[in-house]
Amino acid sequence: MGDPAAGTRDPLSHAGIDDMSLFLDHVLPEIEAATADLPVILFGHSVGAVVAFEVARRLEAVGRTTVMHVIVSGHAEPSVAHGARSMSHLPDDQLLAEVAALGLLREDMLDANGVAEVILPPIRADFALAEGYHPAPEVQIAAPLTALGGVDDPIVDATQLGAWATRTAARCKVHTIPGGHFFTQSARAEVLAIIAGIATDCYAARPKSIAIGAAENYPVDACLHTLFRRAASATPDAVAVVGMDRSFTFAELNAASDLLARALIARGCGIDRMVAILLETSVDFVVAYLAILKAGGAYLPIPMVTPDRAIADILDHVRPVCVISRSSGSQRLPLAWQGSARCIQLDAGWEAELAQRLLPSLASAETPGPDDLAYCVMTSGTTGAPKGIMCPHRGAVNSYWWRFVYLPYGDHEREACNVFFVWEVLRPLLQGRPAYVIPDDVIYDPRRLIIFLQEHAITRILLTPLAVRAGARGRGDDLTERLSAVRIVILNGEVVSLALAERARRLLPHVTVINDYSISECHDVTTSRIEGAEPQPGSRTLPAGHVMANVRVYILDDDLAPTPWGVPGGSYTLPGPTLARGYLNLPDETAARFLADPFQGSGQRMFRTGDIGRLLPDGQLEVHGRAKFMIKLRGYTVVPSAVEAVIARHPAVQAAVVTTVDDP
């Protein structure tokens, strides 16, 4: 809100806007789009001072943008300013002389041809804008005010500046600075120092970006397989898992996994010792999963799409006790792993074959505790070589418990599982509900997936937003009828766009759609229901939600200090019970990502997620992108995704990509 000519639109085409309401109708939408929900400090000089005040008042009334401070410069408080003579009605020659006396024009410009014709209409409009502004005496803003004035200003004195104190419900400070009306030019350094000091104080006063989930009790002494045994004991005859070729009741699944667990014990499976699973998404995968846990060990899932070379690298890096696969999968293993001693093949009839062997009893298995390993999952390697994430039972138990409380199962629930199968398939089983295994070739075919969900009367499912977009594309209202049994859809794996949320609400109005943000090293972190969720101004994605129980989220700057709410920074989580141990056989990488928590001490750790995000005023987390994709530009660290997010807020921009351009 600077000087001069606050009311000017185009001085060469018309006289400008001389009405405050009309002027703000033009510029306020642009200001709101530029600031979005960011905290702002407003500065206005001369006529711009009253404009800045009125903008602040209107922004506060809307409530989306936090006005931290307003700096009014070179203008009296409106009610006392109106005692002065009108400048807008002066004849051209007098107005030109007054403008020159204030220092806006050099004297040698006064006689230049055409100067008056160009500059006087917008200047006259500026004065009319201010002179016509008559806020009621009780009108105030909540933000603090600072009034600046020139010691030798001929039209504004210190008393008139001090009257601005009546226009704020907070504090008001007055600074007089050597110079005339346009001291902003003659004393630029001093003015900038005052503004910088105010900005620094405002930054420090903002609430810090630390979100703390509620401290809740969960089964602190339980392991995953003990929770499964309880569920199987409570509902032995209920259907537990359903696949394309076979299904098990809880009693049958318990017995099959017990048998395989005994075979694993015979091969040396025990606490913190891993067994690899190289199987398609299937019922047998669930059997292998439970068997490894019952044998006291930890499972290492290897997706079937993993290239053979990568499989060999994983086995060489992890050195598991053995691999559970089928004969078709075992052929992809290195020769040293294809023998029966190092590979258990779950081909047809495997249960009968194992039952004939003399195997150790389950009582001989080592008994893991909550802090012993439950599994080791390999990262995708999108930001470097794949890493094995070592996750204890405690983290999964807390994560599952929280989801059970937040989204409790009904009596007749049926959950379909494929996406993030190693995490999701156990959730319904621990609550005595059936898991329906979606085949790998079905999950990527929207038509077949909808048929699967309809035929099995599925009530809940976790999907990626990409899968939902593909499934909804070109679908009409028949989707509502075909998926009438679905109660809950959980979205995970990427940000949820506003367009997708609106489409889901329209096509599935009966469904509760959940936006869930999780990290392999931390399990679930935040969650929200998209019903009623609102994006931040200018954003095309929904926030990731509020922090779950027993989890903390920090947004920190490069010095590991919390940023103020609303200011982006690196995302760190202190999940407490859900935090992984670290990366298998990678101490340096573990030390770089699993850091000491500077805010709690007592040996607590936090995880550097690698995401850039911020905490919103309502406490929700907004994720912007990966910090890994940063660039150095003229010595400064720049996160392109953060710049892209700002550009994409403009209504005329559909998508934005930021890259560097080499100097010519």
PDB file of N, CA and C in Angstrom, residues 507-564:
ATOM      1  N   LEU A 507     -20.324 -38.755  -6.395  1.00  0.00           N
ATOM      2  CA  LEU A 507     -20.580 -40.121  -6.840  1.00  0.00           C
ATOM      3  C   LEU A 507     -20.857 -41.077  -5.692  1.00  0.00           C
ATOM      4  N   LEU A 508     -20.296 -40.795  -4.520  1.00  0.00           N
ATOM      5  CA  LEU A 508     -20.460 -41.691  -3.370  1.00  0.00           C
ATOM      6  C   LEU A 508     -20.922 -40.886  -2.160  1.00  0.00           C
ATOM      7  N   PRO A 509     -22.112 -40.303  -2.233  1.00  0.00           N
ATOM      8  CA  PRO A 509     -22.562 -39.437  -1.136  1.00  0.00           C
ATOM      9  C   PRO A 509     -22.786 -40.181   0.172  1.00  0.00           C
ATOM     10  N   HIS A 510     -22.949 -41.504   0.107  1.00  0.00           N
ATOM     11  CA  HIS A 510     -23.206 -42.301   1.310  1.00  0.00           C
ATOM     12  C   HIS A 510     -21.924 -42.781   1.979  1.00  0.00           C
ATOM     13  N   VAL A 511     -20.768 -42.483   1.371  1.00  0.00           N
ATOM     14  CA  VAL A 511     -19.492 -43.030   1.832  1.00  0.00           C
ATOM     15  C   VAL A 511     -18.727 -41.992   2.660  1.00  0.00           C
ATOM     16  N   THR A 512     -18.132 -42.442   3.756  1.00  0.00           N
ATOM     17  CA  THR A 512     -17.195 -41.614   4.513  1.00  0.00           C
ATOM     18  C   THR A 512     -15.818 -41.766   3.879  1.00  0.00           C
ATOM     19  N   VAL A 513     -15.297 -40.692   3.321  1.00  0.00           N
ATOM     20  CA  VAL A 513     -13.996 -40.721   2.656  1.00  0.00           C
ATOM     21  C   VAL A 513     -12.962 -40.091   3.592  1.00  0.00           C
ATOM     22  N   ILE A 514     -11.890 -40.840   3.843  1.00  0.00           N
ATOM     23  CA  ILE A 514     -10.865 -40.434   4.796  1.00  0.00           C
ATOM     24  C   ILE A 514      -9.578 -40.096   4.050  1.00  0.00           C
ATOM     25  N   ASN A 515      -8.996 -38.974   4.381  1.00  0.00           N
ATOM     26  CA  ASN A 515      -7.683 -38.590   3.865  1.00  0.00           C
ATOM     27  C   ASN A 515      -6.655 -38.954   4.925  1.00  0.00           C
ATOM     28  N   ASP A 516      -5.795 -39.927   4.630  1.00  0.00           N
ATOM     29  CA  ASP A 516      -4.852 -40.458   5.620  1.00  0.00           C
ATOM     30  C   ASP A 516      -3.425 -40.234   5.133  1.00  0.00           C
ATOM     31  N   TYR A 517      -2.610 -39.638   5.976  1.00  0.00           N
ATOM     32  CA  TYR A 517      -1.201 -39.386   5.654  1.00  0.00           C
ATOM     33  C   TYR A 517      -0.350 -40.285   6.529  1.00  0.00           C
ATOM     34  N   SER A 518       0.456 -41.107   5.888  1.00  0.00           N
ATOM     35  CA  SER A 518       1.303 -42.029   6.642  1.00  0.00           C
ATOM     36  C   SER A 518       2.683 -42.078   6.004  1.00  0.00           C
ATOM     37  N   ILE A 519       3.632 -42.564   6.769  1.00  0.00           N
ATOM     38  CA  ILE A 519       5.021 -42.693   6.336  1.00  0.00           C
ATOM     39  C   ILE A 519       5.497 -44.066   6.770  1.00  0.00           C
ATOM     40  N   SER A 520       6.233 -44.749   5.925  1.00  0.00           N
ATOM     41  CA  SER A 520       6.670 -46.108   6.242  1.00  0.00           C
ATOM     42  C   SER A 520       7.425 -46.162   7.563  1.00  0.00           C
ATOM     43  N   GLU A 521       8.213 -45.151   7.839  1.00  0.00           N
ATOM     44  CA  GLU A 521       9.009 -45.137   9.068  1.00  0.00           C
ATOM     45  C   GLU A 521       8.189 -44.793  10.308  1.00  0.00           C
ATOM     46  N   CYS A 522       6.940 -44.354  10.103  1.00  0.00           N
ATOM     47  CA  CYS A 522       6.148 -43.830  11.232  1.00  0.00           C
ATOM     48  C   CYS A 522       4.719 -44.354  11.295  1.00  0.00           C
ATOM     49  N   HIS A 523       4.282 -45.139  10.322  1.00  0.00           N
ATOM     50  CA  HIS A 523       2.873 -45.535  10.250  1.00  0.00           C
ATOM     51  C   HIS A 523       2.001 -44.300  10.014  1.00  0.00           C
ATOM     52  N   ASP A 524       0.749 -44.345  10.494  1.00  0.00           N
ATOM     53  CA  ASP A 524      -0.165 -43.220  10.306  1.00  0.00           C
ATOM     54  C   ASP A 524       0.320 -42.007  11.096  1.00  0.00           C
ATOM     55  N   VAL A 525       0.164 -40.837  10.480  1.00  0.00           N
ATOM     56  CA  VAL A 525       0.600 -39.593  11.118  1.00  0.00           C
ATOM     57  C   VAL A 525      -0.577 -38.647  11.332  1.00  0.00           C
ATOM     58  N   THR A 526      -1.321 -38.358  10.259  1.00  0.00           N
ATOM     59  CA  THR A 526      -2.478 -37.463  10.364  1.00  0.00           C
ATOM     60  C   THR A 526      -3.639 -38.043   9.576  1.00  0.00           C
ATOM     61  N   THR A 527      -4.826 -37.548   9.864  1.00  0.00           N
ATOM     62  CA  THR A 527      -6.008 -38.014   9.145  1.00  0.00           C
ATOM     63  C   THR A 527      -7.109 -36.976   9.223  1.00  0.00           C
ATOM     64  N   SER A 528      -8.032 -37.033   8.267  1.00  0.00           N
ATOM     65  CA  SER A 528      -9.198 -36.147   8.287  1.00  0.00           C
ATOM     66  C   SER A 528     -10.281 -36.747   7.405  1.00  0.00           C
ATOM     67  N   ARG A 529     -11.496 -36.358   7.653  1.00  0.00           N
ATOM     68  CA  ARG A 529     -12.622 -36.740   6.802  1.00  0.00           C
ATOM     69  C   ARG A 529     -12.804 -35.643   5.755  1.00  0.00           C
ATOM     70  N   ILE A 530     -12.952 -36.031   4.503  1.00  0.00           N
ATOM     71  CA  ILE A 530     -13.037 -35.000   3.469  1.00  0.00           C
ATOM     72  C   ILE A 530     -14.398 -34.321   3.468  1.00  0.00           C
ATOM     73  N   GLU A 531     -15.403 -34.940   4.093  1.00  0.00           N
ATOM     74  CA  GLU A 531     -16.701 -34.291   4.184  1.00  0.00           C
ATOM     75  C   GLU A 531     -16.567 -33.030   5.029  1.00  0.00           C
ATOM     76  N   GLY A 532     -16.864 -31.907   4.440  1.00  0.00           N
ATOM     77  CA  GLY A 532     -16.744 -30.647   5.151  1.00  0.00           C
ATOM     78  C   GLY A 532     -15.349 -30.067   5.156  1.00  0.00           C
ATOM     79  N   ALA A 533     -14.351 -30.829   4.672  1.00  0.00           N
ATOM     80  CA  ALA A 533     -12.979 -30.309   4.651  1.00  0.00           C
ATOM     81  C   ALA A 533     -12.863 -29.214   3.597  1.00  0.00           C
ATOM     82  N   GLU A 534     -12.163 -28.170   3.938  1.00  0.00           N
ATOM     83  CA  GLU A 534     -11.993 -27.044   3.031  1.00  0.00           C
ATOM     84  C   GLU A 534     -10.512 -26.832   2.741  1.00  0.00           C
ATOM     85  N   PRO A 535     -10.170 -26.638   1.473  1.00  0.00           N
ATOM     86  CA  PRO A 535      -8.771 -26.321   1.164  1.00  0.00           C
ATOM     87  C   PRO A 535      -8.441 -24.907   1.607  1.00  0.00           C
ATOM     88  N   GLN A 536      -7.165 -24.622   1.739  1.00  0.00           N
ATOM     89  CA  GLN A 536      -6.750 -23.260   2.033  1.00  0.00           C
ATOM     90  C   GLN A 536      -6.977 -22.394   0.796  1.00  0.00           C
ATOM     91  N   PRO A 537      -7.177 -21.095   0.982  1.00  0.00           N
ATOM     92  CA  PRO A 537      -7.432 -20.219  -0.168  1.00  0.00           C
ATOM     93  C   PRO A 537      -6.375 -20.396  -1.249  1.00  0.00           C
ATOM     94  N   GLY A 538      -6.848 -20.623  -2.460  1.00  0.00           N
ATOM     95  CA  GLY A 538      -5.944 -20.783  -3.591  1.00  0.00           C
ATOM     96  C   GLY A 538      -5.368 -22.167  -3.757  1.00  0.00           C
ATOM     97  N   SER A 539      -5.586 -23.069  -2.791  1.00  0.00           N
ATOM     98  CA  SER A 539      -5.018 -24.415  -2.877  1.00  0.00           C
ATOM     99  C   SER A 539      -5.960 -25.334  -3.633  1.00  0.00           C
ATOM    100  N   ARG A 540      -5.384 -26.299  -4.361  1.00  0.00           N
ATOM    101  CA  ARG A 540      -6.183 -27.286  -5.077  1.00  0.00           C
ATOM    102  C   ARG A 540      -6.153 -28.647  -4.387  1.00  0.00           C
ATOM    103  N   THR A 541      -5.556 -28.710  -3.209  1.00  0.00           N
ATOM    104  CA  THR A 541      -5.500 -29.968  -2.464  1.00  0.00           C
ATOM    105  C   THR A 541      -6.021 -29.749  -1.053  1.00  0.00           C
ATOM    106  N   LEU A 542      -6.465 -30.844  -0.445  1.00  0.00           N
ATOM    107  CA  LEU A 542      -6.960 -30.776   0.924  1.00  0.00           C
ATOM    108  C   LEU A 542      -5.809 -30.949   1.909  1.00  0.00           C
ATOM    109  N   PRO A 543      -5.927 -30.365   3.096  1.00  0.00           N
ATOM    110  CA  PRO A 543      -4.923 -30.624   4.133  1.00  0.00           C
ATOM    111  C   PRO A 543      -4.892 -32.105   4.482  1.00  0.00           C
ATOM    112  N   ALA A 544      -3.769 -32.552   5.042  1.00  0.00           N
ATOM    113  CA  ALA A 544      -3.612 -33.970   5.391  1.00  0.00           C
ATOM    114  C   ALA A 544      -4.299 -34.333   6.695  1.00  0.00           C
ATOM    115  N   GLY A 545      -4.747 -33.349   7.461  1.00  0.00           N
ATOM    116  CA  GLY A 545      -5.521 -33.647   8.654  1.00  0.00           C
ATOM    117  C   GLY A 545      -4.790 -33.361   9.946  1.00  0.00           C
ATOM    118  N   HIS A 546      -5.422 -33.776  11.053  1.00  0.00           N
ATOM    119  CA  HIS A 546      -4.880 -33.564  12.387  1.00  0.00           C
ATOM    120  C   HIS A 546      -4.021 -34.754  12.815  1.00  0.00           C
ATOM    121  N   VAL A 547      -3.106 -34.479  13.721  1.00  0.00           N
ATOM    122  CA  VAL A 547      -2.179 -35.501  14.201  1.00  0.00           C
ATOM    123  C   VAL A 547      -2.939 -36.560  15.000  1.00  0.00           C
ATOM    124  N   MET A 548      -2.588 -37.823  14.757  1.00  0.00           N
ATOM    125  CA  MET A 548      -3.233 -38.920  15.466  1.00  0.00           C
ATOM    126  C   MET A 548      -2.705 -39.020  16.896  1.00  0.00           C
ATOM    127  N   ALA A 549      -3.348 -39.852  17.695  1.00  0.00           N
ATOM    128  CA  ALA A 549      -2.958 -40.031  19.091  1.00  0.00           C
ATOM    129  C   ALA A 549      -1.538 -40.578  19.200  1.00  0.00           C
ATOM    130  N   ASN A 550      -0.819 -40.105  20.201  1.00  0.00           N
ATOM    131  CA  ASN A 550       0.535 -40.562  20.534  1.00  0.00           C
ATOM    132  C   ASN A 550       1.570 -40.203  19.475  1.00  0.00           C
ATOM    133  N   VAL A 551       1.276 -39.205  18.658  1.00  0.00           N
ATOM    134  CA  VAL A 551       2.198 -38.769  17.602  1.00  0.00           C
ATOM    135  C   VAL A 551       2.401 -37.263  17.718  1.00  0.00           C
ATOM    136  N   ARG A 552       3.594 -36.819  17.408  1.00  0.00           N
ATOM    137  CA  ARG A 552       3.895 -35.390  17.309  1.00  0.00           C
ATOM    138  C   ARG A 552       4.380 -35.077  15.900  1.00  0.00           C
ATOM    139  N   VAL A 553       4.095 -33.870  15.441  1.00  0.00           N
ATOM    140  CA  VAL A 553       4.630 -33.380  14.168  1.00  0.00           C
ATOM    141  C   VAL A 553       5.266 -32.021  14.414  1.00  0.00           C
ATOM    142  N   TYR A 554       6.490 -31.882  13.947  1.00  0.00           N
ATOM    143  CA  TYR A 554       7.199 -30.605  14.012  1.00  0.00           C
ATOM    144  C   TYR A 554       7.431 -30.109  12.584  1.00  0.00           C
ATOM    145  N   ILE A 555       7.282 -28.811  12.368  1.00  0.00           N
ATOM    146  CA  ILE A 555       7.710 -28.178  11.123  1.00  0.00           C
ATOM    147  C   ILE A 555       8.892 -27.280  11.485  1.00  0.00           C
ATOM    148  N   LEU A 556      10.076 -27.639  11.010  1.00  0.00           N
ATOM    149  CA  LEU A 556      11.299 -26.987  11.457  1.00  0.00           C
ATOM    150  C   LEU A 556      12.031 -26.319  10.297  1.00  0.00           C
ATOM    151  N   ASP A 557      12.789 -25.281  10.632  1.00  0.00           N
ATOM    152  CA  ASP A 557      13.612 -24.626   9.623  1.00  0.00           C
ATOM    153  C   ASP A 557      14.968 -25.326   9.527  1.00  0.00           C
ATOM    154  N   ASP A 558      15.888 -24.745   8.774  1.00  0.00           N
ATOM    155  CA  ASP A 558      17.184 -25.392   8.554  1.00  0.00           C
ATOM    156  C   ASP A 558      18.001 -25.531   9.833  1.00  0.00           C
ATOM    157  N   ASP A 559      17.687 -24.702  10.837  1.00  0.00           N
ATOM    158  CA  ASP A 559      18.396 -24.771  12.121  1.00  0.00           C
ATOM    159  C   ASP A 559      17.652 -25.623  13.142  1.00  0.00           C
ATOM    160  N   LEU A 560      16.653 -26.376  12.685  1.00  0.00           N
ATOM    161  CA  LEU A 560      15.826 -27.234  13.539  1.00  0.00           C
ATOM    162  C   LEU A 560      15.044 -26.434  14.575  1.00  0.00           C
ATOM    163  N   ALA A 561      14.713 -25.193  14.239  1.00  0.00           N
ATOM    164  CA  ALA A 561      13.828 -24.383  15.076  1.00  0.00           C
ATOM    165  C   ALA A 561      12.430 -24.414  14.473  1.00  0.00           C
ATOM    166  N   PRO A 562      11.383 -24.471  15.297  1.00  0.00           N
ATOM    167  CA  PRO A 562      10.019 -24.527  14.755  1.00  0.00           C
ATOM    168  C   PRO A 562       9.677 -23.258  13.981  1.00  0.00           C
ATOM    169  N   THR A 563       9.096 -23.420  12.821  1.00  0.00           N
ATOM    170  CA  THR A 563       8.591 -22.266  12.086  1.00  0.00           C
ATOM    171  C   THR A 563       7.276 -21.821  12.728  1.00  0.00           C
ATOM    172  N   PRO A 564       6.862 -20.573  12.512  1.00  0.00           N
ATOM    173  CA  PRO A 564       5.526 -20.171  12.962  1.00  0.00           C
ATOM    174  C   PRO A 564       4.450 -20.924  12.188  1.00  0.00           C
TER     175      PRO A 564
END
